[in-house]
PDB file of C-alpha atoms in Angstrom:
ATOM      1  CA  MET A   1     -16.655   3.092  13.499  1.00 45.00           C
ATOM      2  CA  ALA A   2     -18.230   5.181  10.735  1.00 45.00           C
ATOM      3  CA  SER A   3     -15.863   8.058  11.539  1.00 50.00           C
ATOM      4  CA  SER A   4     -12.815   5.779  11.381  1.00 49.00           C
ATOM      5  CA  ASN A   5     -14.017   4.369   8.078  1.00 52.00           C
ATOM      6  CA  ASN A   6     -14.326   7.895   6.690  1.00 53.00           C
ATOM      7  CA  PHE A   7     -10.696   8.559   7.650  1.00 49.00           C
ATOM      8  CA  LEU A   8      -9.583   5.451   5.781  1.00 54.00           C
ATOM      9  CA  LEU A   9     -11.706   6.251   2.751  1.00 53.00           C
ATOM     10  CA  HIS A  10     -10.313   9.790   2.595  1.00 51.00           C
ATOM     11  CA  ALA A  11      -6.760   8.497   2.760  1.00 55.00           C
ATOM     12  CA  PHE A  12      -7.282   6.033  -0.054  1.00 55.00           C
ATOM     13  CA  VAL A  13      -9.125   8.527  -2.218  1.00 52.00           C
ATOM     14  CA  TRP A  14      -5.904  10.520  -1.992  1.00 53.00           C
ATOM     15  CA  LEU A  15      -3.881   7.452  -2.935  1.00 57.00           C
ATOM     16  CA  ALA A  16      -6.186   6.933  -5.890  1.00 54.00           C
ATOM     17  CA  LEU A  17      -5.465  10.453  -7.079  1.00 50.00           C
ATOM     18  CA  ALA A  18      -1.735  10.409  -6.307  1.00 50.00           C
ATOM     19  CA  THR A  19      -0.797   9.473  -9.827  1.00 47.00           C
ATOM     20  CA  THR A  20      -0.378  10.998 -13.241  1.00 47.00           C
ATOM     21  CA  ALA A  21      -2.816  13.444 -14.771  1.00 48.00           C
ATOM     22  CA  PHE A  22      -4.453  10.892 -17.059  1.00 61.00           C
ATOM     23  CA  SER A  23      -8.215  10.532 -16.826  1.00 85.00           C
ATOM     24  CA  LEU A  24      -9.114   7.912 -14.227  1.00 94.00           C
ATOM     25  CA  SER A  25     -12.416   6.127 -13.764  1.00 96.00           C
ATOM     26  CA  PRO A  26     -13.695   3.222 -11.655  1.00 96.00           C
ATOM     27  CA  LYS A  27     -15.200   1.878 -14.911  1.00 96.00           C
ATOM     28  CA  PHE A  28     -11.970   2.025 -16.907  1.00 97.00           C
ATOM     29  CA  TYR A  29     -11.881  -1.743 -17.551  1.00 97.00           C
ATOM     30  CA  ASP A  30     -15.634  -2.385 -17.730  1.00 97.00           C
ATOM     31  CA  LYS A  31     -15.650  -2.790 -21.521  1.00 96.00           C
ATOM     32  CA  VAL A  32     -12.120  -3.962 -22.306  1.00 97.00           C
ATOM     33  CA  CYS A  33     -11.997  -6.600 -19.553  1.00 98.00           C
ATOM     34  CA  PRO A  34     -14.927  -6.844 -17.116  1.00 98.00           C
ATOM     35  CA  GLN A  35     -13.385 -10.019 -15.655  1.00 98.00           C
ATOM     36  CA  ALA A  36     -10.323  -8.151 -14.373  1.00 98.00           C
ATOM     37  CA  LEU A  37     -11.541  -6.866 -11.005  1.00 98.00           C
ATOM     38  CA  PRO A  38     -13.296 -10.124  -9.992  1.00 98.00           C
ATOM     39  CA  ALA A  39     -10.067 -11.990 -10.812  1.00 98.00           C
ATOM     40  CA  ILE A  40      -8.054  -9.670  -8.578  1.00 98.00           C
ATOM     41  CA  LYS A  41     -10.549 -10.001  -5.745  1.00 98.00           C
ATOM     42  CA  LYS A  42     -10.556 -13.806  -5.933  1.00 98.00           C
ATOM     43  CA  ILE A  43      -6.777 -14.099  -5.664  1.00 98.00           C
ATOM     44  CA  VAL A  44      -6.543 -11.516  -2.879  1.00 98.00           C
ATOM     45  CA  GLN A  45      -9.184 -13.317  -0.848  1.00 98.00           C
ATOM     46  CA  ALA A  46      -7.433 -16.664  -1.329  1.00 98.00           C
ATOM     47  CA  ALA A  47      -4.065 -15.197  -0.327  1.00 98.00           C
ATOM     48  CA  ILE A  48      -5.502 -13.655   2.843  1.00 96.00           C
ATOM     49  CA  HIS A  49      -7.332 -16.869   3.675  1.00 96.00           C
ATOM     50  CA  ARG A  50      -3.973 -18.664   3.584  1.00 97.00           C
ATOM     51  CA  GLU A  51      -2.202 -15.908   5.516  1.00 94.00           C
ATOM     52  CA  PRO A  52      -4.192 -13.003   7.018  1.00 90.00           C
ATOM     53  CA  ARG A  53      -1.003 -10.972   7.292  1.00 91.00           C
ATOM     54  CA  MET A  54      -0.884 -10.789   3.497  1.00 95.00           C
ATOM     55  CA  GLY A  55      -3.701  -8.250   3.561  1.00 93.00           C
ATOM     56  CA  ALA A  56      -1.480  -5.810   5.417  1.00 91.00           C
ATOM     57  CA  SER A  57       1.408  -6.562   3.067  1.00 93.00           C
ATOM     58  CA  LEU A  58      -0.622  -5.781  -0.061  1.00 96.00           C
ATOM     59  CA  LEU A  59      -1.982  -2.625   1.529  1.00 93.00           C
ATOM     60  CA  ARG A  60       1.557  -1.506   2.344  1.00 92.00           C
ATOM     61  CA  LEU A  61       2.784  -2.162  -1.190  1.00 96.00           C
ATOM     62  CA  HIS A  62       0.231   0.314  -2.519  1.00 96.00           C
ATOM     63  CA  PHE A  63       1.013   2.792   0.267  1.00 93.00           C
ATOM     64  CA  HIS A  64       4.773   2.749  -0.381  1.00 96.00           C
ATOM     65  CA  ASP A  65       4.306   2.782  -4.141  1.00 97.00           C
ATOM     66  CA  CYS A  66       2.184   5.922  -4.009  1.00 95.00           C
ATOM     67  CA  PHE A  67       4.588   7.852  -1.792  1.00 95.00           C
ATOM     68  CA  VAL A  68       7.279   7.779  -4.501  1.00 96.00           C
ATOM     69  CA  ASN A  69       6.254   9.698  -7.637  1.00 93.00           C
ATOM     70  CA  GLY A  70       2.619   8.680  -7.274  1.00 94.00           C
ATOM     71  CA  CYS A  71       0.832   5.353  -7.734  1.00 95.00           C
ATOM     72  CA  ASP A  72       2.748   4.120 -10.758  1.00 97.00           C
ATOM     73  CA  GLY A  73       3.879   0.597  -9.854  1.00 97.00           C
ATOM     74  CA  SER A  74       7.525   1.673  -9.661  1.00 98.00           C
ATOM     75  CA  LEU A  75       7.979  -0.289  -6.426  1.00 98.00           C
ATOM     76  CA  LEU A  76       7.547  -3.513  -8.397  1.00 98.00           C
ATOM     77  CA  LEU A  77      10.496  -2.859 -10.715  1.00 98.00           C
ATOM     78  CA  ASP A  78      13.777  -4.691 -10.175  1.00 97.00           C
ATOM     79  CA  SER A  79      17.151  -2.984 -10.540  1.00 98.00           C
ATOM     80  CA  THR A  80      18.596  -2.390 -13.986  1.00 97.00           C
ATOM     81  CA  SER A  81      21.823  -0.868 -15.264  1.00 97.00           C
ATOM     82  CA  ILE A  82      20.010   2.490 -15.235  1.00 96.00           C
ATOM     83  CA  PHE A  83      18.377   2.571 -11.787  1.00 97.00           C
ATOM     84  CA  GLU A  84      18.345   0.772  -8.454  1.00 98.00           C
ATOM     85  CA  THR A  85      15.080  -0.738  -7.319  1.00 98.00           C
ATOM     86  CA  GLU A  86      12.949   0.984  -4.697  1.00 98.00           C
ATOM     87  CA  LYS A  87      12.792  -2.392  -2.965  1.00 98.00           C
ATOM     88  CA  ASN A  88      16.260  -1.594  -1.599  1.00 98.00           C
ATOM     89  CA  ALA A  89      15.188   1.690   0.001  1.00 97.00           C
ATOM     90  CA  ARG A  90      15.486   1.872   3.798  1.00 94.00           C
ATOM     91  CA  GLY A  91      11.724   1.782   4.277  1.00 92.00           C
ATOM     92  CA  ASN A  92      11.336  -1.238   2.008  1.00 95.00           C
ATOM     93  CA  LEU A  93      14.410  -3.457   2.322  1.00 94.00           C
ATOM     94  CA  ASN A  94      13.596  -6.800   3.951  1.00 90.00           C
ATOM     95  CA  SER A  95      10.208  -5.327   4.774  1.00 89.00           C
ATOM     96  CA  VAL A  96       7.842  -4.974   1.806  1.00 94.00           C
ATOM     97  CA  ARG A  97       6.429  -8.297   0.713  1.00 96.00           C
ATOM     98  CA  GLY A  98       3.580  -9.830  -1.265  1.00 97.00           C
ATOM     99  CA  PHE A  99       5.243  -9.577  -4.667  1.00 98.00           C
ATOM    100  CA  GLU A 100       4.455 -13.207  -5.427  1.00 98.00           C
ATOM    101  CA  VAL A 101       0.744 -12.496  -4.941  1.00 98.00           C
ATOM    102  CA  VAL A 102       0.979  -9.509  -7.276  1.00 98.00           C
ATOM    103  CA  ASP A 103       2.715 -11.709  -9.852  1.00 98.00           C
ATOM    104  CA  GLN A 104      -0.065 -14.280  -9.492  1.00 98.00           C
ATOM    105  CA  ILE A 105      -2.716 -11.590  -9.936  1.00 98.00           C
ATOM    106  CA  LYS A 106      -0.991 -10.175 -13.009  1.00 98.00           C
ATOM    107  CA  ALA A 107      -0.734 -13.599 -14.647  1.00 98.00           C
ATOM    108  CA  GLU A 108      -4.382 -14.401 -13.979  1.00 98.00           C
ATOM    109  CA  VAL A 109      -5.659 -11.008 -15.104  1.00 98.00           C
ATOM    110  CA  ASP A 110      -3.662 -11.251 -18.334  1.00 98.00           C
ATOM    111  CA  ARG A 111      -5.147 -14.720 -18.843  1.00 98.00           C
ATOM    112  CA  VAL A 112      -8.792 -13.770 -18.329  1.00 98.00           C
ATOM    113  CA  CYS A 113      -8.386 -10.600 -20.376  1.00 98.00           C
ATOM    114  CA  GLY A 114      -6.642 -12.448 -23.180  1.00 97.00           C
ATOM    115  CA  ARG A 115      -3.751  -9.983 -23.215  1.00 97.00           C
ATOM    116  CA  PRO A 116      -1.961  -7.500 -20.932  1.00 97.00           C
ATOM    117  CA  VAL A 117      -4.636  -4.887 -20.290  1.00 96.00           C
ATOM    118  CA  VAL A 118      -4.550  -3.981 -16.596  1.00 98.00           C
ATOM    119  CA  SER A 119      -1.576  -1.988 -15.354  1.00 98.00           C
ATOM    120  CA  CYS A 120       0.420  -3.202 -12.371  1.00 98.00           C
ATOM    121  CA  ALA A 121      -0.242   0.150 -10.710  1.00 98.00           C
ATOM    122  CA  ASP A 122      -3.978  -0.490 -10.921  1.00 98.00           C
ATOM    123  CA  ILE A 123      -3.486  -4.031  -9.623  1.00 98.00           C
ATOM    124  CA  LEU A 124      -1.775  -2.640  -6.511  1.00 98.00           C
ATOM    125  CA  ALA A 125      -4.583  -0.132  -5.971  1.00 97.00           C
ATOM    126  CA  VAL A 126      -7.371  -2.695  -6.330  1.00 98.00           C
ATOM    127  CA  ALA A 127      -5.534  -5.327  -4.284  1.00 98.00           C
ATOM    128  CA  ALA A 128      -5.120  -2.815  -1.447  1.00 96.00           C
ATOM    129  CA  ARG A 129      -8.865  -2.086  -1.450  1.00 96.00           C
ATOM    130  CA  ASP A 130      -9.801  -5.762  -1.661  1.00 98.00           C
ATOM    131  CA  SER A 131      -7.395  -6.565   1.181  1.00 96.00           C
ATOM    132  CA  VAL A 132      -9.003  -4.015   3.488  1.00 92.00           C
ATOM    133  CA  VAL A 133     -12.464  -5.339   2.641  1.00 95.00           C
ATOM    134  CA  ALA A 134     -11.409  -8.976   3.124  1.00 95.00           C
ATOM    135  CA  LEU A 135     -10.145  -8.089   6.596  1.00 92.00           C
ATOM    136  CA  GLY A 136     -13.440  -6.471   7.596  1.00 91.00           C
ATOM    137  CA  GLY A 137     -12.710  -2.860   6.680  1.00 89.00           C
ATOM    138  CA  PRO A 138     -14.612  -0.390   4.490  1.00 90.00           C
ATOM    139  CA  THR A 139     -14.774  -0.427   0.721  1.00 94.00           C
ATOM    140  CA  TRP A 140     -14.364   2.394  -1.779  1.00 94.00           C
ATOM    141  CA  LYS A 141     -14.414   2.910  -5.526  1.00 95.00           C
ATOM    142  CA  VAL A 142     -10.930   2.658  -6.987  1.00 96.00           C
ATOM    143  CA  LEU A 143     -10.199   5.066  -9.805  1.00 96.00           C
ATOM    144  CA  LEU A 144      -8.501   3.122 -12.587  1.00 97.00           C
ATOM    145  CA  GLY A 145      -6.474   3.792 -15.699  1.00 96.00           C
ATOM    146  CA  ARG A 146      -2.990   4.347 -14.277  1.00 96.00           C
ATOM    147  CA  ARG A 147       0.037   3.796 -16.465  1.00 95.00           C
ATOM    148  CA  ASP A 148       2.997   1.829 -15.183  1.00 97.00           C
ATOM    149  CA  SER A 149       6.308   3.522 -14.617  1.00 97.00           C
ATOM    150  CA  THR A 150       9.341   2.333 -16.556  1.00 97.00           C
ATOM    151  CA  THR A 151      11.795   3.647 -13.992  1.00 97.00           C
ATOM    152  CA  ALA A 152      12.260   3.762 -10.221  1.00 98.00           C
ATOM    153  CA  SER A 153      14.160   5.845  -7.692  1.00 97.00           C
ATOM    154  CA  LYS A 154      15.693   4.366  -4.552  1.00 98.00           C
ATOM    155  CA  THR A 155      17.077   7.809  -3.715  1.00 97.00           C
ATOM    156  CA  LEU A 156      13.632   9.397  -3.748  1.00 97.00           C
ATOM    157  CA  ALA A 157      12.148   6.467  -1.821  1.00 97.00           C
ATOM    158  CA  ASP A 158      14.808   6.910   0.862  1.00 97.00           C
ATOM    159  CA  SER A 159      13.914  10.574   1.200  1.00 96.00           C
ATOM    160  CA  VAL A 160      10.108  10.430   1.206  1.00 96.00           C
ATOM    161  CA  LEU A 161       9.026   7.132   2.783  1.00 96.00           C
ATOM    162  CA  PRO A 162       8.100   7.497   6.471  1.00 92.00           C
ATOM    163  CA  SER A 163      10.656   5.977   8.832  1.00 87.00           C
ATOM    164  CA  ALA A 164       9.932   3.802  11.850  1.00 80.00           C
ATOM    165  CA  SER A 165      12.204   6.100  13.870  1.00 82.00           C
ATOM    166  CA  MET A 166      10.173   9.246  13.162  1.00 88.00           C
ATOM    167  CA  ASP A 167       8.412  10.921  16.063  1.00 87.00           C
ATOM    168  CA  LEU A 168       4.864  12.240  15.743  1.00 89.00           C
ATOM    169  CA  SER A 169       5.766  15.719  14.515  1.00 94.00           C
ATOM    170  CA  SER A 170       8.091  14.266  11.882  1.00 95.00           C
ATOM    171  CA  LEU A 171       5.379  11.878  10.682  1.00 94.00           C
ATOM    172  CA  ILE A 172       2.851  14.699  10.479  1.00 95.00           C
ATOM    173  CA  ASN A 173       5.254  16.743   8.353  1.00 96.00           C
ATOM    174  CA  ASN A 174       6.115  13.733   6.223  1.00 95.00           C
ATOM    175  CA  PHE A 175       2.463  13.110   5.406  1.00 94.00           C
ATOM    176  CA  LYS A 176       1.803  16.827   4.938  1.00 95.00           C
ATOM    177  CA  ASN A 177       4.458  16.865   2.212  1.00 92.00           C
ATOM    178  CA  GLN A 178       2.340  14.280   0.395  1.00 91.00           C
ATOM    179  CA  GLY A 179      -0.837  16.325   0.738  1.00 91.00           C
ATOM    180  CA  LEU A 180      -2.124  14.222   3.639  1.00 93.00           C
ATOM    181  CA  ASN A 181      -3.407  15.405   6.990  1.00 94.00           C
ATOM    182  CA  GLN A 182      -3.312  13.945  10.497  1.00 94.00           C
ATOM    183  CA  ARG A 183      -6.465  11.903   9.958  1.00 91.00           C
ATOM    184  CA  ASP A 184      -4.885  10.315   6.898  1.00 90.00           C
ATOM    185  CA  LEU A 185      -1.801   9.547   8.984  1.00 92.00           C
ATOM    186  CA  VAL A 186      -3.903   7.752  11.582  1.00 89.00           C
ATOM    187  CA  ALA A 187      -5.828   5.802   8.947  1.00 84.00           C
ATOM    188  CA  LEU A 188      -2.787   4.627   6.990  1.00 83.00           C
ATOM    189  CA  SER A 189      -0.706   3.946  10.094  1.00 78.00           C
ATOM    190  CA  GLY A 190      -3.599   1.918  11.449  1.00 74.00           C
ATOM    191  CA  GLY A 191      -3.114  -0.463   8.557  1.00 71.00           C
ATOM    192  CA  HIS A 192       0.020  -1.681  10.336  1.00 67.00           C
ATOM    193  CA  THR A 193      -2.083  -3.116  13.156  1.00 70.00           C
ATOM    194  CA  ILE A 194      -3.236  -5.979  10.938  1.00 71.00           C
ATOM    195  CA  GLY A 195       0.270  -7.072  10.020  1.00 63.00           C
ATOM    196  CA  LEU A 196       3.529  -7.877  11.771  1.00 65.00           C
ATOM    197  CA  SER A 197       6.506  -5.717  12.653  1.00 66.00           C
ATOM    198  CA  GLN A 198      10.077  -6.350  13.701  1.00 68.00           C
ATOM    199  CA  CYS A 199      10.405  -6.007  17.475  1.00 72.00           C
ATOM    200  CA  ALA A 200      13.712  -4.157  17.162  1.00 71.00           C
ATOM    201  CA  ILE A 201      11.892  -1.256  15.538  1.00 67.00           C
ATOM    202  CA  PHE A 202       9.684  -0.413  18.513  1.00 69.00           C
ATOM    203  CA  ARG A 203      10.966  -2.404  21.524  1.00 71.00           C
ATOM    204  CA  ASN A 204      12.906   0.561  22.926  1.00 73.00           C
ATOM    205  CA  ARG A 205       9.831   2.821  22.870  1.00 69.00           C
ATOM    206  CA  ILE A 206       7.595   0.252  24.555  1.00 68.00           C
ATOM    207  CA  TYR A 207       9.841  -0.346  27.540  1.00 70.00           C
ATOM    208  CA  ASN A 208      11.352   3.113  27.977  1.00 71.00           C
ATOM    209  CA  ALA A 209       8.498   5.508  27.162  1.00 67.00           C
ATOM    210  CA  THR A 210       6.586   6.978  30.096  1.00 72.00           C
ATOM    211  CA  ASN A 211       3.234   7.467  28.379  1.00 72.00           C
ATOM    212  CA  ILE A 212       2.393   3.816  27.588  1.00 72.00           C
ATOM    213  CA  ASP A 213      -0.193   1.782  29.491  1.00 75.00           C
ATOM    214  CA  PRO A 214       1.773  -0.499  31.902  1.00 75.00           C
ATOM    215  CA  ALA A 215      -0.665  -3.326  31.228  1.00 78.00           C
ATOM    216  CA  PHE A 216       0.186  -3.164  27.526  1.00 68.00           C
ATOM    217  CA  VAL A 217       3.918  -3.164  28.257  1.00 65.00           C
ATOM    218  CA  LYS A 218       3.484  -6.248  30.421  1.00 68.00           C
ATOM    219  CA  ARG A 219       1.711  -8.109  27.614  1.00 64.00           C
ATOM    220  CA  ALA A 220       4.332  -7.042  25.105  1.00 58.00           C
TER     221      ALA A 220
END
């Protein structure tokens, strides 16, 4: 278990660093709004208590945000006349969810801080950590101080987000392009085991592959 936790921690340390070059610190909000992180944690815990699947959804939001130009909150932006939202990318459309929880967190954090202080990018990062912890996983210090993006790129999201149709070698290369290794791939992919997936995405592999435990296939 300790080894698996180390894999997960390593992966999310990378996600914490996959952002702009501004100075980041786990204590970034300690003086300007010490109530911010407890407020995020409280709402995340309540959301997961209502629906355990939400933990996986919040984790995935951070994951998919970071893969496109770093952890900048660009996934949260809706389409404008200038760009199309990343929510419409192949890896996100009708798939990413949890935006209403993020909106709730943002409203509460702005309230307890007295003004908009915490970036949406940081909210995604902290919510991902708090989700993993709430579901019984490891914890880690989240580096804070990200700045939110003012633009998004569906085109880039389409090209860099891992696809459900990728085989192992393609996934390894996809993660390698993001500076991640095979252990990171296992850790982040493992996050999908606490959520739900559309059967059409993997049904063909379950029933036609020759290297799957027959007992598992029977249960599926």
